[in-house]
Amino acid sequence: MESLGLRAVGSHCSLSEMDDLDLNRALLDRPRLKIERKRSFDERSMSELSRHDSPRGRSVLDTPLSSARNSFEPHPMMAEAWEALRRSMVFFRGLPVGTLAAVDNTTDEVLNYDQVFVRDFVPSALAFLMNGESDIVKHFLLKTLQLQDSEKRVDRFKLGKGVMPASFKVSHDPIRETDHLVADFGETAIGRVAPVDSGFWWIILLRAYTKSTGDLTLSETPECQKGMKLILSLCLAEGFDTFPTLLCADGCSMIDRRMGVYGYPIEIQALFYMALRCALSMLKPDGDGRECIEKITKRLHALTFHMRNYFWLDYQQLNDIYRYKTEEYSHTAVNKFNVMPDSIPDWVFDFMPLRGGYFVGNVGPAHMDFRWFALGNCVSIMSSLATPDQSMAIMDLLEHRWDELVGEMPLKICYPCLEGHEWRIVTGCDPKNTRWSYHNGGSWPVLLWQLTAACIKTGRPQIARRAVDLIESRLHRDCWPEYYDGKLGRYVGKQARKYQTWSIAGYLVAKMLLEDPSHIGMISLEEDKLMKPVIKRSASWPQL
């Protein structure tokens, strides 16, 4: 990183000694390239709409561009949401570098909600990009990249170079009268688990920035190229794995507490797939970049086949699993993972409609987690991990099981909840993840933006509008809580923070996507025809 004059920081993950001029001179003042491309509707970004009318040097209370571009009157919640989002902005030496997890003045217990979380900032970043404000996103990408270059230790164990922080905060040194950034790579997190998803979200956000602005100079810098390679080197290294999916610990993603998602969780696999495809579009084929591209291409072929075949569940596949033989040997085995039919939970037989399907939560040796997880399935649609038929089947399921998966507040993070003896064994009697609460079947408004993106991608915006209507009936009145509890999502979560930033940003992104669907290009990928594995037609589309 010496080409930018950036120095590696010490084990405390501090950036106090970095020169602010490094950013301004080397990257922030570089001219942006205006790229003219012919793109499909699915791949268009909103840059064509906003690049020429995007004002610079705006007041933080200016009217959002997305509202100005539409002739109809925006919902009153939009202005309130923008004000709340701007109040959460974090500045480091005069530059915006992210947004706080929450700005809840109703409690004195801050915990770690006063930090900038990588995954939490993604909807905030998308809202700013869709509104023509890209500088905060650029600063965020650069600062987290610098933190990646620091030494990371948990007790006496050193983490891999490519690990991205879960979060960071601005700390003031009153003696030196300077500010510095302090990052958390999992050493202070619950369970001390490193965030596997942070690096994937960073790559996805880098592509979103590039698509939105048309600025290729950032992703093509040696620093960003190196950053992507370091992240992917953690995932593409050869080892003992016999599957192309990533083996993960509990608590390594949005579900950051023990919830029985260890193994090969759908959320991580979907983000991994999307990050691989985003990186493939940004990596330069020179030097070690060529080798990395070759590894990505091979992994994508294997991962696509594996996920579309072994993680997919519809009526026909469920019936097949129900009739599986066990203890099969040789390459002719049908039950490749030796899943026991008696392990199929009773609820899934009634839950599965004739038309519809979804990617199950986890697949491993003698293990299949039949729970439905919102984020993994939505990202599977956005990234085209799901085939067009599978994407439509996921939306069919969502419509058919609206009361269970959406209820009175979008969107269930998973379904169903764990309770009774199963809850005690799987969660370790976690008092925060009681039934239909928090990560155990709680309803999370932030998932609205991913649901909306999936709806637009599949040509079903009416589903998203229905969900937005539910959000607008309560979210502002309830002071933008983090999550809701109850089987229908009727009650504000028992430990939910108010003015949760990603609840606010998720609403804004959903509204702007519906107002201008061309925004979908920055967070959506078209199906790669070369990645199509040979699979049988989904039973979700029977001949009627």
XYZ file of C-alpha atoms in Angstrom:
544
model
C 0.000 0.000 0.000
C 3.035 2.244 -0.144
C 1.924 3.685 -3.496
C -0.669 5.650 -1.502
C 1.636 6.360 1.351
C -0.448 4.144 3.645
C 1.249 2.344 6.460
C 0.155 -0.876 8.116
C -1.178 -0.225 11.608
C -0.507 -2.149 14.764
C -2.351 -4.837 16.654
C -4.774 -2.297 18.154
C -6.181 -1.672 14.676
C -5.595 2.074 15.002
C -5.412 4.522 12.124
C -4.286 7.417 14.269
C -0.976 7.822 12.445
C -2.347 7.769 8.924
C -2.188 10.970 6.924
C -5.600 12.200 5.764
C -3.979 13.597 2.640
C -3.402 10.018 1.480
C -7.055 9.695 0.685
C -7.582 13.124 -0.770
C -4.543 13.191 -2.997
C -4.416 9.598 -4.154
C -8.036 8.626 -4.541
C -10.682 11.171 -3.677
C -9.457 13.736 -6.203
C -9.071 11.274 -9.065
C -11.322 12.044 -12.001
C -14.198 9.630 -12.471
C -14.568 7.767 -15.691
C -17.927 8.087 -17.403
C -18.560 4.762 -19.023
C -21.263 4.350 -21.647
C -22.531 0.814 -21.853
C -25.473 -0.955 -23.398
C -27.123 -2.835 -20.578
C -30.283 -4.760 -20.010
C -32.923 -3.369 -17.677
C -31.742 -5.755 -14.989
C -28.166 -4.535 -15.201
C -28.779 -0.769 -15.516
C -27.650 1.364 -12.615
C -29.174 4.702 -11.755
C -26.012 6.551 -12.735
C -27.514 7.573 -16.078
C -30.348 9.263 -14.229
C -28.404 11.047 -11.549
C -24.887 11.696 -12.814
C -25.718 14.935 -14.545
C -28.135 16.371 -11.986
C -26.430 15.288 -8.783
C -25.479 18.412 -6.794
C -22.244 18.449 -4.875
C -21.601 20.108 -1.548
C -25.208 19.561 -0.436
C -26.568 20.386 2.966
C -27.259 17.313 5.023
C -30.922 18.378 5.191
C -31.438 18.807 1.450
C -34.408 17.163 -0.214
C -33.461 13.684 -1.440
C -32.929 13.413 -5.174
C -35.168 10.391 -5.468
C -38.104 12.479 -4.269
C -37.303 15.358 -6.601
C -37.232 13.050 -9.623
C -40.762 11.783 -9.028
C -43.860 13.774 -9.789
C -45.955 12.169 -7.048
C -45.880 13.280 -3.422
C -43.462 11.127 -1.388
C -44.629 9.491 1.807
C -44.067 11.730 4.879
C -41.897 8.983 6.374
C -39.276 9.570 3.679
C -38.219 12.982 4.985
C -38.130 11.705 8.556
C -36.092 8.699 7.467
C -33.536 10.828 5.662
C -33.124 13.115 8.674
C -32.665 10.114 10.955
C -30.155 8.535 8.568
C -28.104 11.725 8.394
C -28.111 12.030 12.184
C -26.405 8.638 12.321
C -23.493 9.659 10.080
C -20.006 9.174 11.521
C -17.181 11.558 10.628
C -13.456 10.916 10.871
C -11.201 13.950 10.487
C -13.918 15.834 8.706
C -14.903 13.053 6.284
C -18.049 10.890 6.497
C -17.014 7.250 6.907
C -20.211 5.410 7.811
C -23.337 5.379 9.970
C -23.869 4.294 13.561
C -25.746 1.067 14.170
C -28.362 2.960 16.180
C -28.980 6.415 17.641
C -31.273 5.464 20.492
C -31.567 8.284 23.018
C -34.130 6.364 25.066
C -31.466 4.221 26.762
C -28.112 4.871 28.409
C -26.861 1.365 27.598
C -24.806 1.865 24.444
C -23.147 -1.558 24.142
C -21.670 -1.672 20.597
C -24.482 0.188 18.843
C -22.232 3.273 18.690
C -20.051 1.585 16.069
C -20.098 1.399 12.275
C -20.862 -2.197 11.316
C -19.888 -3.348 7.844
C -23.082 -5.346 7.224
C -25.264 -2.642 8.813
C -23.806 0.093 6.622
C -24.709 -1.651 3.351
C -28.336 -0.388 3.160
C -27.163 3.060 4.265
C -24.553 3.027 1.500
C -27.131 1.972 -1.093
C -29.482 4.756 0.011
C -26.709 7.334 -0.376
C -25.680 5.934 -3.769
C -29.253 5.971 -5.034
C -29.464 9.583 -3.892
C -26.317 10.578 -5.778
C -24.122 10.868 -2.668
C -21.199 8.538 -3.239
C -18.413 10.138 -1.194
C -19.423 8.567 2.121
C -19.421 5.152 0.450
C -15.981 5.744 -1.028
C -14.565 6.853 2.331
C -16.085 3.803 4.015
C -14.620 1.403 1.467
C -11.172 2.939 1.839
C -11.154 3.086 5.621
C -12.247 -0.523 6.038
C -9.640 -1.501 3.468
C -6.976 0.180 5.585
C -8.241 -1.639 8.672
C -8.014 -4.942 6.806
C -4.283 -4.334 6.468
C -3.805 -4.227 10.237
C -2.705 -7.117 12.401
C -5.638 -9.033 13.905
C -5.396 -11.174 17.023
C -7.859 -12.954 19.282
C -5.974 -13.803 22.465
C -2.759 -15.368 21.112
C -4.167 -16.433 17.744
C -3.551 -14.375 14.617
C -6.377 -14.087 12.098
C -5.906 -14.262 8.340
C -4.830 -11.153 6.459
C -8.017 -11.016 4.421
C -10.449 -10.774 7.344
C -12.516 -7.586 7.257
C -13.674 -5.989 10.519
C -17.148 -6.583 11.858
C -17.228 -2.961 12.956
C -15.168 0.077 13.844
C -15.565 3.259 15.842
C -13.892 6.654 16.071
C -11.915 7.044 19.281
C -10.540 10.343 20.545
C -7.171 10.597 22.279
C -7.477 13.589 24.647
C -3.735 13.688 25.324
C -2.615 13.791 21.693
C -5.860 15.512 20.674
C -6.241 13.198 17.706
C -8.888 10.782 16.455
C -8.211 7.243 15.373
C -10.266 4.258 14.232
C -10.559 1.161 16.404
C -11.807 -1.995 14.714
C -13.377 -5.172 16.028
C -12.536 -8.359 14.116
C -14.499 -10.575 16.468
C -12.251 -10.331 19.514
C -14.942 -8.433 21.464
C -17.986 -9.990 19.788
C -20.381 -12.396 21.492
C -18.798 -15.823 21.163
C -15.572 -14.336 19.737
C -16.451 -15.249 16.146
C -14.871 -13.479 13.165
C -17.394 -11.996 10.682
C -17.320 -14.153 7.554
C -19.904 -11.969 5.807
C -18.064 -8.633 6.180
C -15.611 -9.311 3.370
C -18.382 -10.465 1.047
C -20.481 -7.361 1.737
C -17.394 -5.190 1.123
C -16.891 -6.686 -2.351
C -20.608 -6.426 -3.151
C -20.646 -2.790 -2.038
C -17.534 -1.995 -4.102
C -19.342 -3.243 -7.202
C -22.477 -1.283 -6.256
C -20.360 1.876 -5.980
C -18.766 1.177 -9.363
C -22.103 0.484 -11.057
C -23.754 3.529 -9.528
C -21.029 6.081 -10.263
C -19.400 4.622 -13.372
C -16.109 5.235 -11.566
C -13.711 2.370 -12.289
C -10.680 4.065 -10.746
C -11.444 2.915 -7.197
C -11.911 -0.799 -7.877
C -8.878 -0.811 -10.197
C -6.451 0.610 -7.635
C -3.761 -1.847 -6.485
C -5.128 -1.523 -2.943
C -8.682 -2.581 -3.819
C -7.421 -5.330 -6.101
C -5.247 -6.621 -3.265
C -8.111 -6.323 -0.790
C -10.416 -8.467 -2.928
C -7.717 -11.094 -3.431
C -7.002 -11.271 0.297
C -10.690 -11.783 1.111
C -11.085 -14.473 -1.511
C -7.807 -16.193 -0.608
C -9.421 -17.141 2.714
C -12.252 -18.872 0.839
C -10.526 -20.386 -2.186
C -7.632 -22.075 -0.398
C -7.487 -25.830 -0.884
C -8.030 -27.990 2.180
C -9.965 -30.983 3.435
C -13.348 -29.826 2.118
C -15.192 -32.112 -0.272
C -17.888 -29.500 -0.953
C -17.570 -26.125 -2.738
C -19.571 -24.453 0.044
C -17.907 -22.653 2.967
C -17.724 -24.305 6.377
C -18.604 -21.733 9.047
C -19.101 -21.379 12.782
C -22.299 -20.220 14.459
C -22.557 -16.449 14.818
C -20.401 -15.462 11.827
C -23.016 -13.364 9.992
C -26.209 -11.367 10.657
C -27.311 -14.182 12.968
C -24.436 -13.502 15.355
C -25.540 -15.734 18.219
C -25.829 -19.483 18.600
C -28.786 -20.532 16.430
C -27.721 -23.867 14.967
C -26.500 -22.390 11.673
C -22.963 -23.754 11.928
C -21.856 -25.829 8.972
C -22.864 -24.535 5.563
C -25.480 -21.809 6.199
C -27.439 -20.529 3.203
C -26.761 -16.862 4.047
C -22.998 -17.309 3.790
C -23.203 -19.477 0.659
C -25.427 -16.946 -1.147
C -23.192 -14.018 -0.169
C -20.109 -16.025 -1.116
C -21.576 -16.730 -4.545
C -22.523 -13.084 -5.079
C -19.121 -11.835 -3.903
C -17.350 -14.248 -6.254
C -19.347 -12.978 -9.222
C -18.857 -9.329 -8.235
C -15.109 -9.852 -7.831
C -14.959 -11.623 -11.182
C -16.307 -8.468 -12.836
C -13.754 -6.193 -11.115
C -10.485 -8.131 -10.887
C -7.864 -7.296 -13.493
C -6.402 -10.312 -15.350
C -2.780 -9.424 -14.719
C -0.185 -11.101 -12.526
C -1.752 -13.037 -9.655
C -5.140 -11.605 -10.696
C -5.304 -14.109 -13.542
C -4.786 -17.024 -11.162
C -7.451 -15.674 -8.822
C -9.915 -15.331 -11.708
C -9.293 -18.946 -12.721
C -9.940 -20.137 -9.160
C -13.141 -18.092 -8.956
C -14.443 -19.468 -12.244
C -13.846 -23.076 -11.197
C -15.410 -22.508 -7.787
C -18.472 -20.826 -9.275
C -19.161 -23.796 -11.544
C -18.974 -26.233 -8.625
C -20.874 -23.971 -6.213
C -23.687 -23.294 -8.677
C -24.264 -26.993 -9.281
C -24.063 -27.852 -5.587
C -26.472 -25.160 -4.381
C -29.087 -25.569 -7.104
C -29.201 -29.317 -6.654
C -28.623 -30.067 -2.978
C -29.951 -26.973 -1.197
C -33.133 -26.595 -3.267
C -36.373 -27.875 -1.786
C -39.795 -27.982 -3.407
C -42.760 -30.334 -3.207
C -41.194 -32.984 -5.446
C -37.780 -32.837 -3.779
C -39.392 -33.069 -0.346
C -41.259 -36.163 -1.455
C -38.017 -37.647 -2.794
C -36.193 -37.026 0.503
C -39.129 -38.553 2.374
C -38.589 -41.748 0.368
C -34.768 -41.747 0.583
C -32.864 -44.908 1.332
C -29.981 -44.516 3.762
C -26.491 -45.968 4.143
C -25.867 -45.822 0.392
C -22.323 -46.314 -0.857
C -20.582 -45.749 -4.218
C -20.993 -43.023 -6.830
C -24.521 -44.167 -7.663
C -25.917 -43.056 -4.287
C -29.043 -40.921 -4.540
C -28.993 -39.814 -0.903
C -25.516 -38.335 -1.209
C -25.471 -36.740 2.254
C -27.139 -39.682 4.015
C -30.010 -37.501 5.231
C -32.362 -39.499 7.435
C -35.996 -39.216 6.276
C -37.138 -39.394 9.902
C -35.244 -36.134 10.524
C -37.709 -34.195 8.357
C -39.704 -32.010 10.782
C -43.484 -32.339 10.724
C -44.089 -28.650 10.015
C -42.384 -28.688 6.600
C -44.955 -31.092 5.111
C -47.758 -28.593 5.729
C -45.580 -25.564 4.980
C -44.570 -26.649 1.461
C -47.124 -25.666 -1.218
C -47.508 -27.494 -4.514
C -46.216 -24.399 -6.309
C -43.212 -22.900 -4.604
C -39.846 -23.737 -3.129
C -36.808 -22.350 -1.337
C -33.168 -22.944 -0.483
C -32.962 -24.762 2.844
C -30.895 -23.362 5.673
C -28.031 -25.856 5.706
C -26.868 -29.094 4.083
C -24.050 -31.273 5.368
C -23.250 -34.872 6.265
C -26.470 -36.485 7.594
C -27.821 -32.991 8.182
C -30.412 -30.847 6.456
C -31.777 -27.728 8.161
C -35.232 -27.283 6.650
C -35.767 -23.797 8.102
C -36.481 -20.943 5.704
C -34.016 -18.037 5.960
C -34.994 -14.729 4.368
C -31.599 -13.192 3.651
C -30.114 -16.257 1.962
C -33.113 -16.741 -0.309
C -33.369 -13.049 -1.258
C -29.644 -12.824 -2.040
C -29.942 -16.030 -4.073
C -32.457 -14.248 -6.290
C -30.472 -10.992 -6.477
C -27.261 -12.805 -7.429
C -28.939 -15.274 -9.819
C -27.722 -18.177 -7.734
C -31.332 -19.255 -8.080
C -32.438 -20.109 -11.614
C -35.337 -18.058 -13.049
C -37.727 -20.922 -12.213
C -36.345 -21.216 -8.690
C -36.570 -17.444 -8.186
C -40.220 -17.459 -9.182
C -40.849 -20.465 -6.924
C -39.374 -18.580 -3.943
C -41.751 -15.696 -4.632
C -44.660 -18.135 -5.009
C -43.838 -19.577 -1.597
C -43.644 -16.101 -0.079
C -47.078 -15.198 -1.423
C -48.579 -18.536 -0.425
C -47.141 -18.340 3.102
C -47.519 -14.589 3.599
C -48.946 -14.857 7.119
C -46.085 -17.069 8.274
C -43.165 -15.269 6.584
C -44.384 -11.662 6.631
C -47.366 -11.415 8.943
C -47.924 -7.891 10.233
C -44.303 -6.719 9.899
C -41.780 -7.715 7.201
C -39.760 -9.934 7.326
C -39.195 -13.119 9.311
C -35.446 -13.668 9.543
C -36.141 -17.395 9.696
C -39.100 -19.732 9.940
C -40.154 -21.461 12.074
C -38.748 -20.610 15.483
C -36.986 -22.991 17.854
C -38.844 -23.688 21.097
C -38.979 -26.048 24.023
C -36.307 -28.707 24.289
C -34.951 -27.904 20.813
C -34.453 -24.248 21.806
C -32.594 -25.263 24.961
C -30.247 -27.604 23.091
C -29.600 -25.521 19.971
C -29.329 -22.010 21.476
C -27.971 -23.003 24.880
C -31.038 -21.437 26.547
C -30.264 -18.031 25.019
C -32.570 -15.511 26.771
C -32.426 -13.135 23.801
C -33.339 -15.753 21.185
C -36.537 -16.973 22.796
C -39.293 -18.180 20.465
C -40.426 -15.692 17.809
C -37.887 -13.139 19.023
C -34.672 -11.620 17.672
C -32.897 -14.163 15.444
C -35.248 -16.965 16.471
C -38.149 -16.134 14.180
C -38.155 -12.392 14.845
C -39.285 -9.902 12.177
C -36.587 -7.552 10.853
C -37.590 -4.395 8.909
C -34.091 -4.135 7.392
C -34.841 -7.204 5.267
C -37.400 -5.099 3.373
C -34.758 -3.806 0.958
C -33.599 -7.299 0.026
C -37.183 -8.481 -0.360
C -37.919 -5.484 -2.609
C -34.843 -6.135 -4.741
C -35.892 -9.771 -5.149
C -39.443 -8.720 -6.062
C -38.246 -6.297 -8.726
C -35.766 -8.833 -10.073
C -38.596 -11.363 -10.543
C -41.101 -8.848 -11.896
C -43.310 -9.014 -8.781
C -43.146 -5.426 -7.383
C -46.700 -5.712 -6.042
C -45.393 -8.036 -3.324
C -42.861 -5.407 -2.238
C -45.498 -2.661 -2.251
C -47.670 -4.753 0.024
C -44.738 -5.174 2.415
C -43.909 -1.451 2.276
C -47.503 -0.624 3.185
C -47.120 -2.714 6.341
C -43.867 -0.958 7.196
C -45.374 2.492 6.689
C -48.280 1.693 8.980
C -46.036 1.192 12.006
C -42.278 1.683 11.691
C -42.210 5.452 12.147
C -44.805 5.349 14.922
C -42.710 2.747 16.760
C -39.543 4.870 16.397
C -37.775 2.644 13.840
C -37.051 -0.404 16.040
C -34.404 -2.993 15.274
C -36.789 -5.967 15.204
C -40.282 -7.138 16.163
C -41.391 -10.139 18.200
C -44.301 -12.540 17.978
C -45.563 -15.060 15.477
C -47.015 -12.266 13.330
C -44.345 -9.665 14.175
C -46.908 -7.604 16.085
C -44.818 -6.479 19.052
C -41.714 -4.285 19.213
C -38.819 -6.561 20.177
C -38.228 -6.901 23.904
C -34.604 -5.762 23.567
C -34.923 -3.904 20.246
C -33.088 -0.613 19.900
C -35.063 2.372 18.672
C -33.867 4.426 15.686
C -31.957 1.448 14.345
C -30.104 2.802 11.314
C -30.457 -0.161 9.019
C -34.210 -0.282 9.659
C -34.326 3.313 8.468
C -32.007 2.770 5.501
C -33.732 -0.462 4.485
C -37.014 1.411 4.157
C -35.397 4.181 2.093
C -33.732 1.706 -0.280
C -36.995 -0.204 -0.757
C -38.892 2.998 -1.549
C -36.278 4.234 -4.003
C -36.134 0.853 -5.734
C -39.896 0.938 -6.244
C -39.831 4.547 -7.420
C -36.955 3.908 -9.828
C -36.427 0.200 -10.585
C -33.297 0.958 -12.606
C -31.476 1.162 -9.263
C -31.635 -2.626 -9.184
C -28.608 -2.764 -11.488
C -26.177 -1.943 -8.700
C -27.303 -4.823 -6.465
C -28.452 -7.412 -8.972
C -26.650 -9.829 -11.273
C -28.036 -11.433 -14.392
C -27.855 -15.187 -14.767
C -24.524 -16.395 -16.095
C -25.418 -18.750 -18.933
C -22.087 -20.542 -18.582
C -22.889 -21.482 -14.986
C -26.058 -23.410 -15.825
C -25.763 -26.934 -14.426
C -27.876 -29.762 -15.742
C -30.799 -30.027 -13.319
C -34.303 -31.300 -13.673
C -37.199 -28.912 -14.065
C -38.567 -27.649 -10.758
C -41.633 -29.445 -9.511
C -42.934 -26.032 -8.486
C -44.218 -25.663 -12.034
C -46.379 -28.749 -12.587
C -48.357 -29.262 -15.742
C -51.885 -28.266 -14.830
